[in-house]
Short mmCIF file of C-alpha atoms and ligand atoms in Angstrom, two decimals:
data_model
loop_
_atom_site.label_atom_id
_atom_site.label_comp_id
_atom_site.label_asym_id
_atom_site.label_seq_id
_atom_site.Cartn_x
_atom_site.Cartn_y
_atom_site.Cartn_z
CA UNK A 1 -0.60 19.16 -23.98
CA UNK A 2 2.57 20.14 -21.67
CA UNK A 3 5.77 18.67 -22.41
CA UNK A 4 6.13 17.66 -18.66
CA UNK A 5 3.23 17.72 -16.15
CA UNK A 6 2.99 18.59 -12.76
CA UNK A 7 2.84 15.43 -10.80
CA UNK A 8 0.60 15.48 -7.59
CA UNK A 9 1.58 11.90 -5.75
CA UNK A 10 -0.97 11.49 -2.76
CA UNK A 11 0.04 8.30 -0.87
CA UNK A 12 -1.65 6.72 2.22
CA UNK A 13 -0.74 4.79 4.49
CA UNK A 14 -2.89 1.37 4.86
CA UNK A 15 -5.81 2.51 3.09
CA UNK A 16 -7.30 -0.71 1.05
CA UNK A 17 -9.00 -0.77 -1.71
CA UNK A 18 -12.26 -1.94 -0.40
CA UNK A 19 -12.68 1.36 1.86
CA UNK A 20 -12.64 3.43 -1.33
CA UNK A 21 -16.35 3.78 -2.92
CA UNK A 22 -14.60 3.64 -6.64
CA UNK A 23 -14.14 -0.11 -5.78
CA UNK A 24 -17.18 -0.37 -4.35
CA UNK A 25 -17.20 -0.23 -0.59
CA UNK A 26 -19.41 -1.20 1.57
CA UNK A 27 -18.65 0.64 4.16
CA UNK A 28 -18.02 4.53 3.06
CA UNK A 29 -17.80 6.91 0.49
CA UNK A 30 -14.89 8.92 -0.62
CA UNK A 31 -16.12 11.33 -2.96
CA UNK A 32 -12.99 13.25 -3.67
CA UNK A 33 -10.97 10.43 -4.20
CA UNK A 34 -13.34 9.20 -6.62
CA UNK A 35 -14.01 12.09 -9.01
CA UNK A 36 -9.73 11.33 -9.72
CA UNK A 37 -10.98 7.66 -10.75
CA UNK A 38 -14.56 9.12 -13.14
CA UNK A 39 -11.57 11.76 -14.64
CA UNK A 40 -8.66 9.65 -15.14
CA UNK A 41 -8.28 5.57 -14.99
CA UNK A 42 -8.79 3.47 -12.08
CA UNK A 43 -6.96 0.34 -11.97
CA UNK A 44 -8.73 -2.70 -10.81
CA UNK A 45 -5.86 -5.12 -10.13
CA UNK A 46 -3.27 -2.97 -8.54
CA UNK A 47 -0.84 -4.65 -6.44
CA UNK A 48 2.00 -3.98 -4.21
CA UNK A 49 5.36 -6.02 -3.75
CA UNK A 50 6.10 -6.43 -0.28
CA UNK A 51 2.87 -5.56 1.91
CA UNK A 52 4.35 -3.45 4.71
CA UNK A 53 4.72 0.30 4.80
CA UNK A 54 8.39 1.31 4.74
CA UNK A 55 9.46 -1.73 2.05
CA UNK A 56 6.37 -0.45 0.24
CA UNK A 57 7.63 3.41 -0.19
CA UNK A 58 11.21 2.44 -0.97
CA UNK A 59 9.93 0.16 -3.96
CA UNK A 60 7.62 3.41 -5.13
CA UNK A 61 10.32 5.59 -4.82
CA UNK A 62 13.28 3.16 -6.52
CA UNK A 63 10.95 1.52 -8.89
CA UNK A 64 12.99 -1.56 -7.25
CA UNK A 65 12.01 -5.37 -5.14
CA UNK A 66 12.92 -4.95 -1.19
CA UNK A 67 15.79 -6.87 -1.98
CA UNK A 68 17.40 -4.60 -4.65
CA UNK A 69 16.43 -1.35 -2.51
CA UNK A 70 17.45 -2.75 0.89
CA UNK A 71 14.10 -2.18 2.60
CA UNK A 72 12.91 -5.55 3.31
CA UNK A 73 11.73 -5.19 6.81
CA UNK A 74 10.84 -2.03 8.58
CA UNK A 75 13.56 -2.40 11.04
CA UNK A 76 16.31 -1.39 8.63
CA UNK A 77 16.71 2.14 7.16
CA UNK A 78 16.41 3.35 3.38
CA UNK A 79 19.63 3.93 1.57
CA UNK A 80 19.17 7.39 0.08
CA UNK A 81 22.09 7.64 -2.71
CA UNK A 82 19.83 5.19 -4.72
CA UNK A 83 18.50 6.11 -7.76
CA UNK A 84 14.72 7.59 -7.07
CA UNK A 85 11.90 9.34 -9.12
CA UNK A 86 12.35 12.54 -7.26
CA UNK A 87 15.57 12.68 -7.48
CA UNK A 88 15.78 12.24 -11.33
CA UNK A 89 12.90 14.84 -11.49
CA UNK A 90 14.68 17.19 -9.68
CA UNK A 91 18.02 16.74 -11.48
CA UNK A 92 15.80 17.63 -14.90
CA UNK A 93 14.61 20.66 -13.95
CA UNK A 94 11.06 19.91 -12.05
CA UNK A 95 10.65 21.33 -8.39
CA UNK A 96 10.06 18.69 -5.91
CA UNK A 97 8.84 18.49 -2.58
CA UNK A 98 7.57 15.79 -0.09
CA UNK A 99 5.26 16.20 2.93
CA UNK A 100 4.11 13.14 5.09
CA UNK A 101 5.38 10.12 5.84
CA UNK A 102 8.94 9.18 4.83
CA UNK A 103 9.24 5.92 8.27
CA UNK A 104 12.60 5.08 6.19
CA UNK A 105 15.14 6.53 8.56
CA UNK A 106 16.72 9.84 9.36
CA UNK A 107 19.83 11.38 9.31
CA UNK A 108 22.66 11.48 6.63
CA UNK A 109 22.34 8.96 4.10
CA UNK A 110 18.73 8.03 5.44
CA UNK A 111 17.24 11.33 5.13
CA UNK A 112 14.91 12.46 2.14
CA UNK A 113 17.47 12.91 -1.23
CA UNK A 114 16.05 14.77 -4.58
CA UNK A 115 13.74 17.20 -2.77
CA UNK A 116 13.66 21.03 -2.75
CA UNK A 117 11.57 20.79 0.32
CA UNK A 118 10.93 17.88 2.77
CA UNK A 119 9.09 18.02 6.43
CA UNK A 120 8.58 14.75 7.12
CA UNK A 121 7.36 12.91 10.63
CA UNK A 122 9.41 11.16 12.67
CA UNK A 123 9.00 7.22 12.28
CA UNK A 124 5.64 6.66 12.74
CA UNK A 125 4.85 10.15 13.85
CA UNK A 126 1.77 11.34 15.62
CA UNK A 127 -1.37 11.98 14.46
CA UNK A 128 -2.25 15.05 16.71
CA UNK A 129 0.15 18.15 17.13
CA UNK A 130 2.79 15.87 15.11
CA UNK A 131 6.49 16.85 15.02
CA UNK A 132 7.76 17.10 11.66
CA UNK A 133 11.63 16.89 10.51
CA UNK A 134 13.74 19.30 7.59
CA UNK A 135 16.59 19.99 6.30
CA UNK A 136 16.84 22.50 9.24
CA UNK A 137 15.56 20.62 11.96
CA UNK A 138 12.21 19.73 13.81
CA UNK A 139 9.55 21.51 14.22
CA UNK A 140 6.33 20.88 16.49
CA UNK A 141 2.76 21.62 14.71
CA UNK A 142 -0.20 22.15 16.55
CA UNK A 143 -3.32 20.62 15.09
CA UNK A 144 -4.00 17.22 13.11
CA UNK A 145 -1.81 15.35 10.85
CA UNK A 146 -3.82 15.15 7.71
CA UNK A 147 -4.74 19.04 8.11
CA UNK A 148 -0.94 19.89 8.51
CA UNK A 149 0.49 18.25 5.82
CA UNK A 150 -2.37 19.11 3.39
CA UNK A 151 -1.62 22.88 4.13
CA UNK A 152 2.30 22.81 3.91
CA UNK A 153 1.27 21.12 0.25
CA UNK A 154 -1.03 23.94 -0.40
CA UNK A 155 1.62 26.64 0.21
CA UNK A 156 4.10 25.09 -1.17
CA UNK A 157 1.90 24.89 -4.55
CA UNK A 158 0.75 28.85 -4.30
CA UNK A 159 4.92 29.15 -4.21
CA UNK A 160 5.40 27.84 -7.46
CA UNK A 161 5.46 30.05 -10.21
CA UNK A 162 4.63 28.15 -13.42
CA UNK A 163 8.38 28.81 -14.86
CA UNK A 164 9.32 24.80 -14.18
CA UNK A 165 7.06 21.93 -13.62
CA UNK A 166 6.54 20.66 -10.53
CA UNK A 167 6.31 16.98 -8.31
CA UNK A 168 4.51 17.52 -4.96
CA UNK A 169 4.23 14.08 -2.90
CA UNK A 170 2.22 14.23 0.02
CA UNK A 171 2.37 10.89 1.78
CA UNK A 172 -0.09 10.47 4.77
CA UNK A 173 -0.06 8.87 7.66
CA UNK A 174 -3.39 8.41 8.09
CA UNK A 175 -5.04 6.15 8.21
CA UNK A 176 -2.39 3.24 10.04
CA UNK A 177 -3.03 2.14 13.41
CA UNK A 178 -3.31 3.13 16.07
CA UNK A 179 -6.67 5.07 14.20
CA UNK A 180 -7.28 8.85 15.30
CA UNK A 181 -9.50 10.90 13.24
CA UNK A 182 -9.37 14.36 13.26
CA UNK A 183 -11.77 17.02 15.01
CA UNK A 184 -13.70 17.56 11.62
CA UNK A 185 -14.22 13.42 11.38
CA UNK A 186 -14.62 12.59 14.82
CA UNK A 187 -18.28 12.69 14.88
CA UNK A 188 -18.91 10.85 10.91
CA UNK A 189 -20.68 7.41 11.66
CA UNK A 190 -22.56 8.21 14.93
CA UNK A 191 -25.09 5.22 15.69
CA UNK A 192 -24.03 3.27 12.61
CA UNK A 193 -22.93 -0.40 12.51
CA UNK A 194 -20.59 -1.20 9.79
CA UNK A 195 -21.42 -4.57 7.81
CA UNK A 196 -19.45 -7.42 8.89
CA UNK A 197 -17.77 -9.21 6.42
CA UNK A 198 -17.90 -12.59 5.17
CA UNK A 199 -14.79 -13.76 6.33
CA UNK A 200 -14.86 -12.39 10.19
CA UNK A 201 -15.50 -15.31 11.71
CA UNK A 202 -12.92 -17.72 9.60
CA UNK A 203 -11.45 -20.83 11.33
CA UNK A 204 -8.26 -20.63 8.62
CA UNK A 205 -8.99 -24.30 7.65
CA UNK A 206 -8.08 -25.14 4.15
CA UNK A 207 -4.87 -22.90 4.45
CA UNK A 208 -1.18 -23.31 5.79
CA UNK A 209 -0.90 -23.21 9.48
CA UNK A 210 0.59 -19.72 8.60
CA UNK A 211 -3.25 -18.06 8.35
CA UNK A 212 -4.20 -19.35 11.91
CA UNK A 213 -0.82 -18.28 13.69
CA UNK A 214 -0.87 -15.03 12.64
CA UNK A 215 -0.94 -12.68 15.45
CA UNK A 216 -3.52 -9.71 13.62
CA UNK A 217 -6.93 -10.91 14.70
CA UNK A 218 -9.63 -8.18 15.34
CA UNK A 219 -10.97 -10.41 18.61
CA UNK A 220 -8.08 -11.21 20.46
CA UNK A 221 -5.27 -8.95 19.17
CA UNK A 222 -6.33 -5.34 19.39
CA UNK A 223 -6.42 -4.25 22.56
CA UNK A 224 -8.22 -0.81 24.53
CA UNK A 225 -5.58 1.17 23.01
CA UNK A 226 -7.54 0.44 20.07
CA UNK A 227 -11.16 0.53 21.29
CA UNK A 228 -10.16 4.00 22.97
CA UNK A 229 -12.50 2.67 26.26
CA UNK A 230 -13.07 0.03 28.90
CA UNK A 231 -13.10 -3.65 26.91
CA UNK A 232 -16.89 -4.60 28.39
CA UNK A 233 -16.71 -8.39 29.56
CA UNK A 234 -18.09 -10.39 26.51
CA UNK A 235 -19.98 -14.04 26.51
CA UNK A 236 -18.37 -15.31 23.52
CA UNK A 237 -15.20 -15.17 21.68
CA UNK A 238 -17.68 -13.64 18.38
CA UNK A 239 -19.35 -11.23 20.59
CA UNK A 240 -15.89 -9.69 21.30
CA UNK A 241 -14.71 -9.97 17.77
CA UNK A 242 -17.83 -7.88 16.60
CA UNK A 243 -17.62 -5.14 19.27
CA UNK A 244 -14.13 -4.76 18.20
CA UNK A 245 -14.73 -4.97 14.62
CA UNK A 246 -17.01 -1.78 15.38
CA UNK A 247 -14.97 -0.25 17.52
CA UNK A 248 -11.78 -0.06 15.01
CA UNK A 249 -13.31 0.15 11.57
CA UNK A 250 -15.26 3.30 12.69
CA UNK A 251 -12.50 4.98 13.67
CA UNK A 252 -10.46 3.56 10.16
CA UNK A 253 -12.99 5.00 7.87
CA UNK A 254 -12.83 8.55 9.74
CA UNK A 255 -9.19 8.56 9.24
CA UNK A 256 -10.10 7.78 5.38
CA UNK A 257 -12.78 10.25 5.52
CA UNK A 258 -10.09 12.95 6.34
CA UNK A 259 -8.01 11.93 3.27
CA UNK A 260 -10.79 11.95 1.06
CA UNK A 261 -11.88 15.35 2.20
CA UNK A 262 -8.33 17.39 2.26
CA UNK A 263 -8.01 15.56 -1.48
CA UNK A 264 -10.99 16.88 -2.26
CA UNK A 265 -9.03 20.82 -1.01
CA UNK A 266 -5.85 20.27 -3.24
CA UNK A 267 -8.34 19.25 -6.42
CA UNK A 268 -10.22 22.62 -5.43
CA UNK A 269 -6.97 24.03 -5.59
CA UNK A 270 -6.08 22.67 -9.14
CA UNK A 271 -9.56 23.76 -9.96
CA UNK A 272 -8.76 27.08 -9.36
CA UNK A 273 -5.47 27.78 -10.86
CA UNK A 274 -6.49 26.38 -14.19
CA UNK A 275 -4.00 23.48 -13.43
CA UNK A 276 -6.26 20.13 -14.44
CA UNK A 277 -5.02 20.05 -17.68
CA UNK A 278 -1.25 20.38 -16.97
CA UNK A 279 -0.96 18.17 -13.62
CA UNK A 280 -1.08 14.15 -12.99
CA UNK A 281 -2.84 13.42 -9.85
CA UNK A 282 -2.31 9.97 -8.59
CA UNK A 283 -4.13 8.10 -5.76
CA UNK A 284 -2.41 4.96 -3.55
CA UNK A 285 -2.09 3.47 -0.72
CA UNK A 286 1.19 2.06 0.10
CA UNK A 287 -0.08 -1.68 0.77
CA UNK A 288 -3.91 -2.75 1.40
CA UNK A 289 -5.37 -3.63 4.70
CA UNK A 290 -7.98 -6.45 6.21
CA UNK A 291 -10.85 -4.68 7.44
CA UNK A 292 -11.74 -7.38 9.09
CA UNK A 293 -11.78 -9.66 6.29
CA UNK A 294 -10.29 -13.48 7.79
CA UNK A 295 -10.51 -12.33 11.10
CA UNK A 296 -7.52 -9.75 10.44
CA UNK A 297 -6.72 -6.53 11.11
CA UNK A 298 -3.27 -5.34 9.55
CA UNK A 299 -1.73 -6.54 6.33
CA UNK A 300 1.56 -8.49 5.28
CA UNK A 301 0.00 -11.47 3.62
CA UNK A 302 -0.47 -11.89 0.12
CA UNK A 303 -3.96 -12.65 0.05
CA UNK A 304 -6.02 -10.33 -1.93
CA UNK A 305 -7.19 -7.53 1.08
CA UNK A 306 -3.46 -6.97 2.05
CA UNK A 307 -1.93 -7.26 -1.39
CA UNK A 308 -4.14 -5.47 -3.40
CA UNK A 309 -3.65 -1.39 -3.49
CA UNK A 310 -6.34 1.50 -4.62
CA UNK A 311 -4.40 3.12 -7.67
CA UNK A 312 -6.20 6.07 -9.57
CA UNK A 313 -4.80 8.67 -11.50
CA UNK A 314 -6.51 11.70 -13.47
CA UNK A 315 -4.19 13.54 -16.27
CA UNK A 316 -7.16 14.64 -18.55
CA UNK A 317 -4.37 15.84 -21.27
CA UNK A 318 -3.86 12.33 -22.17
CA UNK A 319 -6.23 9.85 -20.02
CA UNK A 320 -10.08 9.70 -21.14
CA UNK A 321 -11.85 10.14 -18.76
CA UNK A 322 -13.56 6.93 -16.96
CA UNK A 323 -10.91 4.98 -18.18
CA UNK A 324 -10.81 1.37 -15.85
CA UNK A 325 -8.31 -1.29 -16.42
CA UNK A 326 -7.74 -4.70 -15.31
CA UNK A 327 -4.04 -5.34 -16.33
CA UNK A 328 -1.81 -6.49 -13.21
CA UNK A 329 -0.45 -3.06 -12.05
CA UNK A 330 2.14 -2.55 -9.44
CA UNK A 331 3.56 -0.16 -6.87
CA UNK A 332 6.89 -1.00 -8.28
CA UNK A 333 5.46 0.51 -11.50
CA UNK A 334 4.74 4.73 -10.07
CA UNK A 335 8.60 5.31 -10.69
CA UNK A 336 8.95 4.62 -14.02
CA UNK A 337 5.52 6.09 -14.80
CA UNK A 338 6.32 9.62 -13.53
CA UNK A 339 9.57 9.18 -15.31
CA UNK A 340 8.01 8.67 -18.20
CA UNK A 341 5.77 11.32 -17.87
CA UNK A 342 8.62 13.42 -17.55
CA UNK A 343 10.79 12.48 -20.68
CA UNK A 344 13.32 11.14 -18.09
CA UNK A 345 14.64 7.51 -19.09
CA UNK A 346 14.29 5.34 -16.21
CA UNK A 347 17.45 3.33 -14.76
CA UNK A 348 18.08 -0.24 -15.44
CA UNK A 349 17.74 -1.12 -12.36
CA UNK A 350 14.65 -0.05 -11.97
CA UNK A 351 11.94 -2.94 -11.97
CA UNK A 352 8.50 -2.10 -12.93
CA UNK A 353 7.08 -0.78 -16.10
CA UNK A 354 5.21 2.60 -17.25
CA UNK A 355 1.63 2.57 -16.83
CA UNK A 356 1.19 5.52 -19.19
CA UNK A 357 0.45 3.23 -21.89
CA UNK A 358 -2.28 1.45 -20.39
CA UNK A 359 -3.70 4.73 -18.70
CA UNK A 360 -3.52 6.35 -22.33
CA UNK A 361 -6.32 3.55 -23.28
CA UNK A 362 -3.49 1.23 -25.05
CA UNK A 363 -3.43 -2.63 -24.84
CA UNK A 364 0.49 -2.73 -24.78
CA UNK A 365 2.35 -5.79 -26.20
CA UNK A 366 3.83 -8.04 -23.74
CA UNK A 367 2.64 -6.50 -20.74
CA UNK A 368 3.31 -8.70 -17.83
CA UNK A 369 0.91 -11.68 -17.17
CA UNK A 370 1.63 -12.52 -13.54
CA UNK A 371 3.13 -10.26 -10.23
CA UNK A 372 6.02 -11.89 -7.78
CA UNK A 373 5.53 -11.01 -4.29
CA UNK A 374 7.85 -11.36 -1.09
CA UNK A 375 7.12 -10.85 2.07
CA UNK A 376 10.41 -10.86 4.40
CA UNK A 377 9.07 -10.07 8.35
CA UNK A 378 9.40 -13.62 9.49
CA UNK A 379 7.33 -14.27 11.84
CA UNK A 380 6.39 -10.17 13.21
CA UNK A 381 2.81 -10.23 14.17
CA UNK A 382 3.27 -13.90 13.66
CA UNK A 383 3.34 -14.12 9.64
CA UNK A 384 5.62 -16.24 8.32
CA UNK A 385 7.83 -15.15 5.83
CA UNK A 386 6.40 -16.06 2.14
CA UNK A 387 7.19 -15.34 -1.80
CA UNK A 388 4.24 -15.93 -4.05
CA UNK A 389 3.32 -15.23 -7.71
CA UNK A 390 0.02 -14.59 -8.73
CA UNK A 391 -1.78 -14.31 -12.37
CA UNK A 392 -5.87 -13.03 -12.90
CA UNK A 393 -6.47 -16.26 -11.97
CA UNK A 394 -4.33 -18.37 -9.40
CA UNK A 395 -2.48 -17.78 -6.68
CA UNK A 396 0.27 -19.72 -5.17
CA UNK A 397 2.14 -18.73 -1.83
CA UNK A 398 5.12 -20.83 -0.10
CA UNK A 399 6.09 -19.65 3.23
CA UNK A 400 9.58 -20.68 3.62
CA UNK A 401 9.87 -21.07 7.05
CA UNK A 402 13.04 -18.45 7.66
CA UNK A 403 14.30 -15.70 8.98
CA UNK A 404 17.50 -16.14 6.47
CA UNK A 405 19.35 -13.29 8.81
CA UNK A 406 16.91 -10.48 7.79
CA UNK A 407 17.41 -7.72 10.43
CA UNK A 408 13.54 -7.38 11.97
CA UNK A 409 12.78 -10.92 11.05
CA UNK A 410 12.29 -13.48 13.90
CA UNK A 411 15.32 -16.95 13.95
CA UNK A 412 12.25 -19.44 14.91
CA UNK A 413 12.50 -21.54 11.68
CA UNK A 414 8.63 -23.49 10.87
CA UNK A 415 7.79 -26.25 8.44
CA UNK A 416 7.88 -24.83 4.56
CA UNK A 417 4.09 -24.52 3.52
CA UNK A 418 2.33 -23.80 0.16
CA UNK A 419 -0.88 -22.48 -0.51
CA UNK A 420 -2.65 -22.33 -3.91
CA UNK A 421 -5.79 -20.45 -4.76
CA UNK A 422 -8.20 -20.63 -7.64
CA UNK A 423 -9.76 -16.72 -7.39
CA UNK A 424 -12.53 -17.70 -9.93
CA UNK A 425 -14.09 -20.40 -7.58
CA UNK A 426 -12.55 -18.83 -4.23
CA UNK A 427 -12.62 -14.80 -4.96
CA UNK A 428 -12.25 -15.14 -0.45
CA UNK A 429 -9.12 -17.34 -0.79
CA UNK A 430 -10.67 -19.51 1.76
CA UNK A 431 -9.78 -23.34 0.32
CA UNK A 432 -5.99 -23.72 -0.76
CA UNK A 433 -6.40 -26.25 -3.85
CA UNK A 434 -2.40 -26.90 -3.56
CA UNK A 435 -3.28 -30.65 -2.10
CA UNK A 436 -6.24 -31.12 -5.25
CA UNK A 437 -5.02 -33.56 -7.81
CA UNK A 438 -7.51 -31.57 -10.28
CA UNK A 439 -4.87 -28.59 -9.59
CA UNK A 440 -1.42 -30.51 -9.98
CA UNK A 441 -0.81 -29.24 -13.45
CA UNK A 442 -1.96 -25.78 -12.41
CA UNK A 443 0.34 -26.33 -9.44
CA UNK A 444 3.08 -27.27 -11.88
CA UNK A 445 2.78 -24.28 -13.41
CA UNK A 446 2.56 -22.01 -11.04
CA UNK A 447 5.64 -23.40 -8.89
CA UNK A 448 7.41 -23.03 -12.42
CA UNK A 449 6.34 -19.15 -12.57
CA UNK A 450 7.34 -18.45 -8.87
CA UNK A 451 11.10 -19.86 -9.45
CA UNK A 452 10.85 -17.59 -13.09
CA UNK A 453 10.07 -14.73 -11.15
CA UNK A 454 12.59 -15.62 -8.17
CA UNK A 455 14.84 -15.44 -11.10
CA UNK A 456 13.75 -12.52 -13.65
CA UNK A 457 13.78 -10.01 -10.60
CA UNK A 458 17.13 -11.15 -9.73
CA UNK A 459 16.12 -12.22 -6.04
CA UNK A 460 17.74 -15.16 -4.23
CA UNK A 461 15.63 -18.42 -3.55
CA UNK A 462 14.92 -19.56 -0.27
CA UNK A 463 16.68 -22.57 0.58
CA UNK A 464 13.33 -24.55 0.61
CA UNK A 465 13.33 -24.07 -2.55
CA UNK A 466 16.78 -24.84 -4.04
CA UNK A 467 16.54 -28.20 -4.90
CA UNK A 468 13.94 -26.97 -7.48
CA UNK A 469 15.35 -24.15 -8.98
CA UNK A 470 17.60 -26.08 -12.27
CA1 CA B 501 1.29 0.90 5.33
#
């Protein structure tokens, strides 16, 4: 076994679990992305903090809550003289790059810090003939995104030379809105219709009046942008909701299909240079998404199809093979995993854990029993701001009502709310039970772990929620 691995970090961008046949989609396969899940461990209850792209990243790369990285919103931009993964990497001796996605800010102080090489896209970037930004400057591409940045990562591996280890992040945009797929997708899914799910038709009774205000609903907030043609007139409300639940999810799943199949290149690639055995590959998406699931398109809640992330990794040196794990996971955790990986002690400000452990095939002691989650945006695309904690079982969300001065965050303050699910009897999150006097000791318990975890990751209560905290 290498002392240090190579470390290949593919990260999308909005991809949820449930679009990712390893979990068992219903709607596509992703073959490539699978065969890292049958070689390494997949882990079944993967979370992420904060369940918006740019707050996302900066917790992978610091290993740190919004609030101790500064990225709570994605209006503000990343402090780079924080202590990150690649940075320590790179100050050990391992040769680092980054290709993708950084939507964290540019210029000095914002830019990409602990990287030998960096092209990144600008904000959001495009997904056709995308301009990408270095160390020395911008440069236009012709061609599609996921293409582009799979081939600068495939040159920049031939480059290396074996002499140090190396960490190679390529971050994706695909596959956020607004969906493009590329030419060789473009024509996957031809005279299919995708299965509706369950939830598409929800009336957001038996939840906070957060669910129904939200402003992410497939029939009546995407718009021909989206459907990419004339919006036909429609005789009901559902008829529209299914044609654009068809229109979008297509074009979703061709944007995964892309991923999956330019994965499926750099594992050729490992193939081929006799590098399995020395490398980490790890799979995930920087938040989930609703694929239609409550009505919703988009993400930021904490309810399971937002929340939850696809996280796979394959390093058959030390993880068996068809390894699958159900301990709570987090985005939070990547950075001290790699470091660990590495031999690099991670900093104490760093908040997650190592997953090695667990991806080794080890129960470890004391492993954490329930995830804190904060959600900041207040009220963009109409979602209230909420913290929440959540164990394998229960669920319990309070939506505080504020903006508390976050930059990006709307001042329109709203009643505080609190949802509580059971996921044994609601797996859909459909009925909160917060009201049930068959829950109050449950809820007891619950609002006693949320103002714990307020407190253990050194975050600030909202002010709903002051006259509880002792
Ligand atoms: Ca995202």
């Amino acid at each position: 076994m290498p002392d240090r691995p190579n470390i290949l970090f593919v990260l999308t961008d909005d991809h949820a679990a449930h679009a990712m046949s390893a979990y068992g989609s219903q709607l596509n396969q992703t073959p490539h992305l699978d065969r890292i899940a049958a070689e390494g461990i997949r882990f079944d209850q993967a979370d992420c903090t904060n369940a918006l792209c740019a707050p996302s990243r900066a917790a992978i790369l610091t290993g740190a809550h919004s609030h101790r990285n500064g990225m709570m919103t994605l209006t503000t931009s990343f402090d780079s003289a924080q202590p990150t993964f690649p940075a320590l990497m790179q100050a050990a001796g391992y040769r680092t790059a980054l290709f993708g996605k950084w939507h964290l800010g540019h210029g000095s102080g914002h830019d990409p810090v602990g990287f030998d090489e960096w092209q990144v896209l600008d904000g959001q970037g495009d997904y056709d003939d995308p301009e990408l930004i270095g160390p020395d400057g911008r440069t236009q591409h012709t061609g599609y995104v996921t293409d582009i940045l799979t081939d600068l990562a495939l040159d920049w591996l031939e480059q290396q030379d074996g002499d140090q280890p190396w960490l190679l992040l390529l971050w994706h945009k695909a596959p956020h809105r607004r969906w493009f797929p590329g030419p060789q997708e473009q024509h996957l899914y031809q005279g299919v219709t995708f299965p509706e799910p369950e939830t598409l038709f929800d009336d957001y009774s038996g939840r906070a009046r957060a669910a129904e205000e939200a402003i992410i609903r497939v029939g009546r907030d995407l718009d021909e942008l989206d459907a990419k043609t004339t919006i036909p007139e429609f005789d009901s409300q559902a008829e529209r909701t299914s044609w654009f639940y068809q229109r979008y999810i297509g074009d979703y799943l061709r944007c995964v299909a892309g991923v999956d199949r330019t994965t499926g290149r750099l594992l050729d690639h490992l193939d081929a240079t006799g590098q399995n055995d020395s490398t980490l590959v790890t799979y995930a998406s920087d938040q989930g998404f609703f694929l239609g699931d409550h009505g919703y398109f988009d993400k930021r809640f904490m309810y399971a199809d937002s929340l939850r992330i696809p996280l796979v990794m394959r390093y058959p040196a030390e993880i068996p093979a068809g390894t699958v794990s159900d301990d709570l996971a987090l985005n939070l955790d990547l950075a001290q995993t790699f470091l660990d990986y590495a031999g690099i002690e991670a900093p104490d400000r760093m908040q997650g854990a190592s997953l090695r452990s667990i991806a080794r095939g080890e129960q470890p002691q004391d492993w954490r029993e329930h995830i804190y989650y904060r959600y900041w945006e207040h009220l963009k695309a109409g979602v209230g701001a909420h913290v929440g904690v959540r164990t394998d079982r229960y669920k319990l969300i309070h939506y505080y009502g504020e903006a508390l001065g976050i930059t990006g965050a709307i001042d329109d303050p709203r009643e505080p709310e609190w949802e509580l699910f059971d996921t044994e009897t609601d797996p859909a999150e459909l009925q909160s039970v917060y009201g049930d006097p068959a829950y109050a000791q449950v809820r007891e318990e619950l609002t006693a772990l949320l103002l714990q975890s307020i407190h253990e990751a050194d975050d600030v209560p909202p002010p709903s929620l002051a006259s509880l905290v002792s």
